[in-house]
mmCIF file of C-alpha atoms and ligand atoms in Angstrom:
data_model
loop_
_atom_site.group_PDB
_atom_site.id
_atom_site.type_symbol
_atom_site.label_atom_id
_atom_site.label_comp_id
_atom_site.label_asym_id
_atom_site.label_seq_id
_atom_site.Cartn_x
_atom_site.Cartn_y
_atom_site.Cartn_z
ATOM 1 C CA UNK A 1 -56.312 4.893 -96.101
ATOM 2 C CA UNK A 2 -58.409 3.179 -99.192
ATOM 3 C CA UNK A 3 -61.269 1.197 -98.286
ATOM 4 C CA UNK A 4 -58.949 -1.714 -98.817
ATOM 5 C CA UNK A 5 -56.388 -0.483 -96.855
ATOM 6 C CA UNK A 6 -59.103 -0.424 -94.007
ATOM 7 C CA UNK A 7 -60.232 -3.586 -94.743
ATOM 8 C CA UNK A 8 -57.126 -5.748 -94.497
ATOM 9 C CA UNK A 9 -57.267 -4.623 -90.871
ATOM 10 C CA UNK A 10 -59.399 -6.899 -88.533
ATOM 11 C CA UNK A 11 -62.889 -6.265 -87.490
ATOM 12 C CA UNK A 12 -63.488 -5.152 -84.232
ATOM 13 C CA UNK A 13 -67.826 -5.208 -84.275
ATOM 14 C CA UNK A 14 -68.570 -5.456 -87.565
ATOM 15 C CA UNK A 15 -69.265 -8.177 -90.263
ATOM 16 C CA UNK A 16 -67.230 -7.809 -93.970
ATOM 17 C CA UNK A 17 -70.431 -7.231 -95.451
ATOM 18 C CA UNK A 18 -71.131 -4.256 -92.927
ATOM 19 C CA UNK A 19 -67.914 -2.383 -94.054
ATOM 20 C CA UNK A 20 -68.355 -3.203 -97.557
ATOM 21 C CA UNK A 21 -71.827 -1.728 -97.662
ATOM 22 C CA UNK A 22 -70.748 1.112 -96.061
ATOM 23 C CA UNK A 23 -67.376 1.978 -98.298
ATOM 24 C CA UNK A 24 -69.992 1.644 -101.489
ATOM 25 C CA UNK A 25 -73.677 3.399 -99.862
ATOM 26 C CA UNK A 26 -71.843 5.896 -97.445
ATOM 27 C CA UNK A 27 -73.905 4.921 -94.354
ATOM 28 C CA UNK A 28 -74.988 1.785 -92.075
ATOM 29 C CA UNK A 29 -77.793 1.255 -89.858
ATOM 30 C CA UNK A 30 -76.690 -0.951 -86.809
ATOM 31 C CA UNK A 31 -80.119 -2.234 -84.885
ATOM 32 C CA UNK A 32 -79.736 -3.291 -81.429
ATOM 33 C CA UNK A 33 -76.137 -2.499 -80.942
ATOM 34 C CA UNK A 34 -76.006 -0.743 -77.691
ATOM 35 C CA UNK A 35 -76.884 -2.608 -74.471
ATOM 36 C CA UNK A 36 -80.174 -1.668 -72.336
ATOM 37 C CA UNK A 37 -77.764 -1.284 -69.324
ATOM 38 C CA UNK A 38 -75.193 1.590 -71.506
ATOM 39 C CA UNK A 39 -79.062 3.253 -73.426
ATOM 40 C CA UNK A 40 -80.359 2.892 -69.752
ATOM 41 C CA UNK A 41 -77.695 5.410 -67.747
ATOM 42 C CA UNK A 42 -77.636 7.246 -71.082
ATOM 43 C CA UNK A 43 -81.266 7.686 -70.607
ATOM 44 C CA UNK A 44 -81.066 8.611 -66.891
ATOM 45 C CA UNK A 45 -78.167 11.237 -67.422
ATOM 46 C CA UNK A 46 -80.095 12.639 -70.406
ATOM 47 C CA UNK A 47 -82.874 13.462 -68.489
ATOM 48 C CA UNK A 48 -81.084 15.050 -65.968
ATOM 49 C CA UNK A 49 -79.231 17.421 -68.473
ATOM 50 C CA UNK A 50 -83.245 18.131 -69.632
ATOM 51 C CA UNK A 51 -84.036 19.071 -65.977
ATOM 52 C CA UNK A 52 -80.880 21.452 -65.489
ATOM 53 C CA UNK A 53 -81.956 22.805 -68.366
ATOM 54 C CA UNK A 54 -84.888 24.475 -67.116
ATOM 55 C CA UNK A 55 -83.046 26.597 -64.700
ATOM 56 C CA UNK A 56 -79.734 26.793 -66.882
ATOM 57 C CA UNK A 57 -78.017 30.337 -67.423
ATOM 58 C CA UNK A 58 -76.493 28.445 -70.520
ATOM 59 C CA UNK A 59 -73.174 30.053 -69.680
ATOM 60 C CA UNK A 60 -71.289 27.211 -71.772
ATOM 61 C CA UNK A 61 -73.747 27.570 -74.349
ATOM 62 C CA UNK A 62 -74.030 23.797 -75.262
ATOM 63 C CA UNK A 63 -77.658 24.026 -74.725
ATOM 64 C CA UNK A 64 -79.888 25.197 -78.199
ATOM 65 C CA UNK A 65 -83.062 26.069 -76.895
ATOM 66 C CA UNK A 66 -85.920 26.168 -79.539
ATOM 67 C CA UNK A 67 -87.986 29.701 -79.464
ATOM 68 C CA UNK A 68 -90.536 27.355 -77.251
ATOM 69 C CA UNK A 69 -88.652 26.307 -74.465
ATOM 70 C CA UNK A 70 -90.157 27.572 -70.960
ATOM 71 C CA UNK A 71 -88.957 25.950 -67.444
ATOM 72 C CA UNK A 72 -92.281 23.901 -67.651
ATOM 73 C CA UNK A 73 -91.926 22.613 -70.814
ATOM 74 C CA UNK A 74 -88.407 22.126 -71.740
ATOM 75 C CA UNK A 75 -87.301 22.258 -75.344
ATOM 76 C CA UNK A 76 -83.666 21.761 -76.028
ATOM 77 C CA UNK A 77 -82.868 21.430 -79.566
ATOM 78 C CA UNK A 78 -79.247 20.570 -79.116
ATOM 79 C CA UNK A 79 -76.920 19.662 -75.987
ATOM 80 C CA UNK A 80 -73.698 20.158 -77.480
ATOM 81 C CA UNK A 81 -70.528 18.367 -76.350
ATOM 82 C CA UNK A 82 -72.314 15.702 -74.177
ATOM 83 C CA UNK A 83 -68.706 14.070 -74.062
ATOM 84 C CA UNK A 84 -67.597 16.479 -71.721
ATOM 85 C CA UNK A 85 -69.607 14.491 -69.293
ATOM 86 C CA UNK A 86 -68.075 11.426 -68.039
ATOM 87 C CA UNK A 87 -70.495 9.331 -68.892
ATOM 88 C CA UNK A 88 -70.729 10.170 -72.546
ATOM 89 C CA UNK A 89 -67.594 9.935 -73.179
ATOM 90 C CA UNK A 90 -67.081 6.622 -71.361
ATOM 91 C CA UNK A 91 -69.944 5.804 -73.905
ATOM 92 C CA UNK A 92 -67.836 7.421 -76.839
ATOM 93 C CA UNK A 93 -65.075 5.536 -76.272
ATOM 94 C CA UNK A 94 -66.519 2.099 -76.131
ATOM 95 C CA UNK A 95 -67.948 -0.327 -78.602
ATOM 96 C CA UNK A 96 -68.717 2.971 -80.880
ATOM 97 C CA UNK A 97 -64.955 3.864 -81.210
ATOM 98 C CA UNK A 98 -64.786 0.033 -82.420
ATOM 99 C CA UNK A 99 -67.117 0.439 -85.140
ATOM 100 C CA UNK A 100 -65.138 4.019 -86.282
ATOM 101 C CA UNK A 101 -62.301 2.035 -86.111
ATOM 102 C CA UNK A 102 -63.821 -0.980 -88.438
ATOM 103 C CA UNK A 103 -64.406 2.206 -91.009
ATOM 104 C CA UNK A 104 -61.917 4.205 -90.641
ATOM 105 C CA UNK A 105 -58.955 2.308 -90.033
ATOM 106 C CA UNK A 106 -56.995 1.318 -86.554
ATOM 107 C CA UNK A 107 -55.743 4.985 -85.708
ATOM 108 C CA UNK A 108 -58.684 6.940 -84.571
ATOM 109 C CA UNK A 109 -59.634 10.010 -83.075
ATOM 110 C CA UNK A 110 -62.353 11.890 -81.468
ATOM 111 C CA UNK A 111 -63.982 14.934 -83.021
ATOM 112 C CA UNK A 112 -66.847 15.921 -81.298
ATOM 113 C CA UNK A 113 -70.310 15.274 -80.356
ATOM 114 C CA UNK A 114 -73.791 16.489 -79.872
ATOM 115 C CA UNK A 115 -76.919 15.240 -78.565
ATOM 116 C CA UNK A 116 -80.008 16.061 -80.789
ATOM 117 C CA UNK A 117 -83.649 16.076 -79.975
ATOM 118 C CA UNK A 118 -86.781 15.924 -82.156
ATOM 119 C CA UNK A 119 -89.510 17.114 -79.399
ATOM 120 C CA UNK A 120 -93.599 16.420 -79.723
ATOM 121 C CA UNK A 121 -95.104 19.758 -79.590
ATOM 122 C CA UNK A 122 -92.637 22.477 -80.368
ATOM 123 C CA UNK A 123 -93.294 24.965 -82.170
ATOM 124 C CA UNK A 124 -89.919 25.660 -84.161
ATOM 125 C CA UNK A 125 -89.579 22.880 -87.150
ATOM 126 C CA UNK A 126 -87.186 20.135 -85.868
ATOM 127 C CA UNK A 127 -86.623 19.020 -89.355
ATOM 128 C CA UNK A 128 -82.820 18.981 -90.650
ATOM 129 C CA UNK A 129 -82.297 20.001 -94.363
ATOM 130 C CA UNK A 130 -80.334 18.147 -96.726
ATOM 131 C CA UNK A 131 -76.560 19.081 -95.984
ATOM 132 C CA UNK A 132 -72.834 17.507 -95.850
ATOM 133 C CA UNK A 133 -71.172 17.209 -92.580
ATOM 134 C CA UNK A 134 -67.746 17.747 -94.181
ATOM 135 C CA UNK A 135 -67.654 21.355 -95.508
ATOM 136 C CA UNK A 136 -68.537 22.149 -91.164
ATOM 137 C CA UNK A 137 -65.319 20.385 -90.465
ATOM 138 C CA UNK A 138 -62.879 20.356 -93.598
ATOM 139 C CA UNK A 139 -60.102 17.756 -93.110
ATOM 140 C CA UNK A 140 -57.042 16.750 -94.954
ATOM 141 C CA UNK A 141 -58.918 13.753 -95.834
ATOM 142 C CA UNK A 142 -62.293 12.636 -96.135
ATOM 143 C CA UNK A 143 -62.129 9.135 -93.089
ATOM 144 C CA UNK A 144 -64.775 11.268 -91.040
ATOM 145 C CA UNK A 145 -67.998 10.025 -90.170
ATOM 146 C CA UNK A 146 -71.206 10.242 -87.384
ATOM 147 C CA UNK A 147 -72.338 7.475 -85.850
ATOM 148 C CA UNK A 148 -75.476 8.341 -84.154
ATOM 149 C CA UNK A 149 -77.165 6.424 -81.121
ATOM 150 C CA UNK A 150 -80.886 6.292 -80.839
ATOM 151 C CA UNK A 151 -81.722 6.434 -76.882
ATOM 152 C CA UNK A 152 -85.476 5.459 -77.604
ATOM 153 C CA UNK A 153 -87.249 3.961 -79.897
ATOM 154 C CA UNK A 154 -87.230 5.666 -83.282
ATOM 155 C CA UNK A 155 -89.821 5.291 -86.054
ATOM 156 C CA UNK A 156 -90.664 7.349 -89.285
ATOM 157 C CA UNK A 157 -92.672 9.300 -86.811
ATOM 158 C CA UNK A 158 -90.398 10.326 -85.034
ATOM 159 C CA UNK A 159 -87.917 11.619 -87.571
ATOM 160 C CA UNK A 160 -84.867 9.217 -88.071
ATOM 161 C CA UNK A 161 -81.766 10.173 -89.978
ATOM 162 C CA UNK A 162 -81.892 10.216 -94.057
ATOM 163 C CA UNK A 163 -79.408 9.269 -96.186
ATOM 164 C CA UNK A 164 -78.622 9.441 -99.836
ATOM 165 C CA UNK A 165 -76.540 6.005 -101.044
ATOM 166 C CA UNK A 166 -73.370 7.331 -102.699
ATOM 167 C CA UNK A 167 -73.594 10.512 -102.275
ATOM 168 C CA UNK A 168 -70.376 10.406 -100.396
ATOM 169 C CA UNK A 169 -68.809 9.709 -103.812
ATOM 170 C CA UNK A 170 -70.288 12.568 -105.437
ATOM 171 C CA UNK A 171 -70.056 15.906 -105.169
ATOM 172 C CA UNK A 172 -69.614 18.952 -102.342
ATOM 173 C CA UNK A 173 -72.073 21.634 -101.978
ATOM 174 C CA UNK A 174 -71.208 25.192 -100.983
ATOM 175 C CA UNK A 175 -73.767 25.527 -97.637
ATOM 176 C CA UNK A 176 -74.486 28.783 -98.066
ATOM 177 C CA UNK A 177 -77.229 31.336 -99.128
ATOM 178 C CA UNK A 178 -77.217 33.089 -102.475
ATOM 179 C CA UNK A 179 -75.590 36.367 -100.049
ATOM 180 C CA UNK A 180 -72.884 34.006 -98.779
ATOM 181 C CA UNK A 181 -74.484 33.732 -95.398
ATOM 182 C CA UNK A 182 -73.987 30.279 -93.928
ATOM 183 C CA UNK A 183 -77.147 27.797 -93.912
ATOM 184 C CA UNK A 184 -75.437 24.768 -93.014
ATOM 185 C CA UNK A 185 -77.684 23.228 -95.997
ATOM 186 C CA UNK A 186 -77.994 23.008 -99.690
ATOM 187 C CA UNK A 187 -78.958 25.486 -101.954
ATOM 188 C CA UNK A 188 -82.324 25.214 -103.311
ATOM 189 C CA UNK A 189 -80.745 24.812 -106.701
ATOM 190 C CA UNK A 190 -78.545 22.393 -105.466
ATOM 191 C CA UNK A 191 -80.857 20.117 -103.510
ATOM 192 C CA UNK A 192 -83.359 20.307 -107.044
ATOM 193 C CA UNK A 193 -80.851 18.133 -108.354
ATOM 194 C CA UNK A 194 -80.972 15.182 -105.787
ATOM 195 C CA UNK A 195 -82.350 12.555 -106.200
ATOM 196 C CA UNK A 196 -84.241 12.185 -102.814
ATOM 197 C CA UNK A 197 -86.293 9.042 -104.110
ATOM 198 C CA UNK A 198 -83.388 7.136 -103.315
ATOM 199 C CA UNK A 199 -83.161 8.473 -100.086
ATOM 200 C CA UNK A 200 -82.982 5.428 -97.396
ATOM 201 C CA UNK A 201 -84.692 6.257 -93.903
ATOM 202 C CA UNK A 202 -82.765 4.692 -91.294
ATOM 203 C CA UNK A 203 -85.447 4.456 -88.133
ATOM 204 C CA UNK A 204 -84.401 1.665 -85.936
ATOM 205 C CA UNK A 205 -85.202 0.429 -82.294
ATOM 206 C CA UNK A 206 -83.192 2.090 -78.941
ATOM 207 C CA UNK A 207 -79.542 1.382 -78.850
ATOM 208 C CA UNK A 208 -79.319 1.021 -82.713
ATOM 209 C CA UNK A 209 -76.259 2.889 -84.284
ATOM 210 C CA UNK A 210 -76.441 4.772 -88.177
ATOM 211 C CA UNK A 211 -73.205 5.776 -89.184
ATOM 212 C CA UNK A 212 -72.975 8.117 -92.127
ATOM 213 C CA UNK A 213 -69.859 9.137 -94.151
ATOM 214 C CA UNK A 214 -68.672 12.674 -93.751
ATOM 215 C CA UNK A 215 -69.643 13.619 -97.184
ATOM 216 C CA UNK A 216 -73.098 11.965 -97.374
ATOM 217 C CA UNK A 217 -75.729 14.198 -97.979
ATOM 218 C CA UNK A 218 -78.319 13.493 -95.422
ATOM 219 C CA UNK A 219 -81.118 15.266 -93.775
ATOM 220 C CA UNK A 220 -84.391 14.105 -91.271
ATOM 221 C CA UNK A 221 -87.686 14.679 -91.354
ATOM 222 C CA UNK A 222 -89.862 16.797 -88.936
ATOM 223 C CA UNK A 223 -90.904 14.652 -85.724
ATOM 224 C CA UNK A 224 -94.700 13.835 -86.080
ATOM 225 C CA UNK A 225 -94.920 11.994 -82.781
ATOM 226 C CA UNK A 226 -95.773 12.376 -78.921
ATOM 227 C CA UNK A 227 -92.639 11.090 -78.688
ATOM 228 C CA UNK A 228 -88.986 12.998 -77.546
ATOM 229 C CA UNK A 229 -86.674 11.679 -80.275
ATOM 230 C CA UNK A 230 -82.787 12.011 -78.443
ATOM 231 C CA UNK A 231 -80.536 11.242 -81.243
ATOM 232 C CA UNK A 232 -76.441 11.070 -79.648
ATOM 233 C CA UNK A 233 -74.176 11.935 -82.396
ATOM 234 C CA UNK A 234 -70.379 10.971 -82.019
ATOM 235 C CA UNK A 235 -67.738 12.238 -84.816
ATOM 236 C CA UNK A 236 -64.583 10.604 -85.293
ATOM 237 C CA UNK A 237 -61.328 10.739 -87.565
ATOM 238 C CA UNK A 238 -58.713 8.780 -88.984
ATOM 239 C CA UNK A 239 -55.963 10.011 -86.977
ATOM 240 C CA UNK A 240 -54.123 11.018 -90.191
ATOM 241 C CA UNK A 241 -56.806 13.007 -90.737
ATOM 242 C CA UNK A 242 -56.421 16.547 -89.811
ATOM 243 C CA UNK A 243 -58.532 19.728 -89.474
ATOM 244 C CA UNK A 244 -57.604 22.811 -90.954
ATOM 245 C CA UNK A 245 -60.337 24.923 -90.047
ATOM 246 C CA UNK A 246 -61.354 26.635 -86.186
ATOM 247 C CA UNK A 247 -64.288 24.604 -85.921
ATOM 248 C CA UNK A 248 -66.896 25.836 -82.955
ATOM 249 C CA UNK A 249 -66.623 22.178 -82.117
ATOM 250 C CA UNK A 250 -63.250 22.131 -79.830
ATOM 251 C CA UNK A 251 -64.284 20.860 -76.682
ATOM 252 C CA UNK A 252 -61.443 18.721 -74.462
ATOM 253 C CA UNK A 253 -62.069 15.631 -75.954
ATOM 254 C CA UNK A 254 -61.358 16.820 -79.283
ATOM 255 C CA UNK A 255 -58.384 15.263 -81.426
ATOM 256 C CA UNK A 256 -57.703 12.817 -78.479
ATOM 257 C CA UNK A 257 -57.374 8.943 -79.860
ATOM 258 C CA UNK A 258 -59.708 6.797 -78.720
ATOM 259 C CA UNK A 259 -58.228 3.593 -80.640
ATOM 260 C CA UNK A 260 -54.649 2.916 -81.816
ATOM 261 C CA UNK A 261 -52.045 5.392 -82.406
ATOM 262 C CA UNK A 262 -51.557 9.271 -83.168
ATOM 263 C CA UNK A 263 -50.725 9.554 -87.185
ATOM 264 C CA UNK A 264 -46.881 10.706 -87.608
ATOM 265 C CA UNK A 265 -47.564 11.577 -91.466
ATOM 266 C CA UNK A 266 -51.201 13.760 -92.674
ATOM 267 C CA UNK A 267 -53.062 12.170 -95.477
ATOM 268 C CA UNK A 268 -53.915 14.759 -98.174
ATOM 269 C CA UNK A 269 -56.936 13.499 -100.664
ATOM 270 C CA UNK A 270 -56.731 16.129 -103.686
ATOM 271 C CA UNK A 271 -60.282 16.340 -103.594
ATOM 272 C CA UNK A 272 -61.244 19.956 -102.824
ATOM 273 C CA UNK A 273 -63.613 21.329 -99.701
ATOM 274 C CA UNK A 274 -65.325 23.857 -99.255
ATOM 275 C CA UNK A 275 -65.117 26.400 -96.427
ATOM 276 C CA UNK A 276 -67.012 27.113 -93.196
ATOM 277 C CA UNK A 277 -67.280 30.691 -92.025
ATOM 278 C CA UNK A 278 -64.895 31.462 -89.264
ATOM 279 C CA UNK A 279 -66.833 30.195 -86.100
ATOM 280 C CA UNK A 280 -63.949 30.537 -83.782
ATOM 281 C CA UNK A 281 -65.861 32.880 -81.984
ATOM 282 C CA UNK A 282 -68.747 30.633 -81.296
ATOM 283 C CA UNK A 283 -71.117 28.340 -82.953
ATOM 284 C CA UNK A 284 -74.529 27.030 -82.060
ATOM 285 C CA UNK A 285 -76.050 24.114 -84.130
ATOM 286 C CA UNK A 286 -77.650 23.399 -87.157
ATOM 287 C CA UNK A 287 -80.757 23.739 -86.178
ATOM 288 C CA UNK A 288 -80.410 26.856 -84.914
ATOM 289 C CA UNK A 289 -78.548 27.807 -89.069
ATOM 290 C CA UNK A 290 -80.651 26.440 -90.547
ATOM 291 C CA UNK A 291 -83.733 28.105 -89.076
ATOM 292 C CA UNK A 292 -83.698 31.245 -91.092
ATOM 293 C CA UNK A 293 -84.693 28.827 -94.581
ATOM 294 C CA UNK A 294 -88.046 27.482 -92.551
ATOM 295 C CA UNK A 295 -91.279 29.858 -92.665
ATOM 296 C CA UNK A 296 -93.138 25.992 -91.332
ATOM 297 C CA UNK A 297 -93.463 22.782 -90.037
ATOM 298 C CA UNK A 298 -92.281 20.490 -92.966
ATOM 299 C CA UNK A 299 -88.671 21.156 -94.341
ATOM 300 C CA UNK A 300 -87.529 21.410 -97.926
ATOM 301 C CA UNK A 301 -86.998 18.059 -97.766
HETATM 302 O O1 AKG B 401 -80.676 15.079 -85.667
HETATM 303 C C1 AKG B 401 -80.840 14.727 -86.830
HETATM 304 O O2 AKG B 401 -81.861 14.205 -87.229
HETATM 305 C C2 AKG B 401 -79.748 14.902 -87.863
HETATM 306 C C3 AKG B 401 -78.665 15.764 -87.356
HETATM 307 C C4 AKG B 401 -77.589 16.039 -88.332
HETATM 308 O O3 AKG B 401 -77.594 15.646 -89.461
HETATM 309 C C5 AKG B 401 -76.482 16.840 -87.865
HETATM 310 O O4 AKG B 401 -76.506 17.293 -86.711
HETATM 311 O O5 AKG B 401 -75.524 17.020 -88.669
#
């Protein structure tokens, strides 16, 4: 579907303007979305996924320990899949799955989603290097995007999601290292030629929602605070959208509509992707990728 394609379809959350600025910038910052009560029991059951954490065998593997993380203080980088607990994925499929639908048109479905922290003292760098979600995930079309859910309060200290306006128009990057090793992140030559002034900083109060197109280059900033930053990421699709790659990311909920109706034709965008290396043996998160590029604290940013 175009952007007015989308558009003739009634909003569910969202003003005209709101979809507007997003089809032309790539990315929206919602503030104050999300109800106390829903960032509340997100809250509760987020700390109680940190506290199983510090006896955890990690025999699912959704947690992504940084090299820091002892029983005393825990240090989870990533909790992947949250959605495969009930409660995020009651969250998942509510007013969020309204606001996918307000950008992606009425057929939606779920892709996957992770829950990333930005902790005070670790020592690992928490920072996330400029990258495109889309070359992870290559659809048949490009109606993917994140919307991520602050559970706390999230200023420039604490590291908030980056975004580069239009980028989504522009260009894919390869994501990997000059011996084809995957990064997940821009080559150095490659981020040299962004222009990062423009970049927009999207900090916002608890229970505010960015959503960022699937081919935005974005990034965030190491965490300078003594705060934990949990940042719940949810990925969704036009349901005539469809992956053709084994993505680490197949959990249960994945591919399952959460608004309107399955797609009975595929929409193909000529546009070309690149690939992701074959993960359907496992995959463990960005952070963990992207790693091997930091020798300290600050990111090439
Ligand atoms: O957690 C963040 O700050 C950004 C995460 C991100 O961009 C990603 O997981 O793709």
């Amino acid at each position: 579907m175009t952007p007015e394609e989308i558009l003739s379809h009634p909003a569910k959350v969202l003003t005209e303007e709101q979809r507007v600025s997003y089809f032309e910038t790539g990315y929206l910052l919602v503030e104050k979305l999300i109800s106390d009560t829903w960032i509340d029991a997100l809250n509760r059951q987020t700390a109680e996924l940190v506290e199983a954490s510090k006896h955890s065998e990690n025999e699912k593997g959704f947690y992504d320990f940084a090299p820091d993380h002892c029983p005393e203080t825990p240090r989870i980088r990533r909790f992947s899949a949250p959605d495969t607990i009930d409660l995020y994925w009651r969250f998942a499929n509510d007013v969020i799955a309204d606001v996918s639908a307000d950008l992606l048109g009425p057929n939606v479905t779920f892709h996957h989603s992770k829950l990333n922290f930005k902790w005070p003292t670790t020592k690992d760098s928490n920072a996330v290097g400029w990258h495109q979600d889309i070359p992870f995930y290559p659809h048949t079309n490009y109606n993917v995007l994140a919307i991520g859910t602050y559970l706390t309060d999230t200023t420039e200290a604490e590291g908030p999601l980056m975004v580069i306006p239009g980028s989504h128009e522009d260009r894919l990057y390869e994501q990997y290292d000059e011996n084809d090793v995957w990064t997940g992140e821009l080559k150095p030559q490659d981020k040299a030629t962004l222009n990062t002034d423009s970049a927009v900083s999207l900090p916002g109060p608890k229970g505010s929602i960015t959503v960022h197109h699937s081919r935005a280059v974005h990034a965030s900033r190491p965490s300078s605070s003594q705060n934990v930053r949990p940042l719940l990421i949810n990925a969704y699709a036009s349901a005539d959208a469809f992956p053709y790659t084994d993505g680490g990311a197949v959990e249960r909920n994945y591919r399952k509509i959460v608004r309107g109706q399955p797609a009975k034709w595929a929409h193909h965008d000529p546009r070309p992707c690149p690939l992701p290396p074959d993960w359907s043996a496992g995959y463990t998160s960005i952070y963990a990728q992207q790693e091997s590029l930091r020798d300290s604290d600050t990111a090439d940013l």
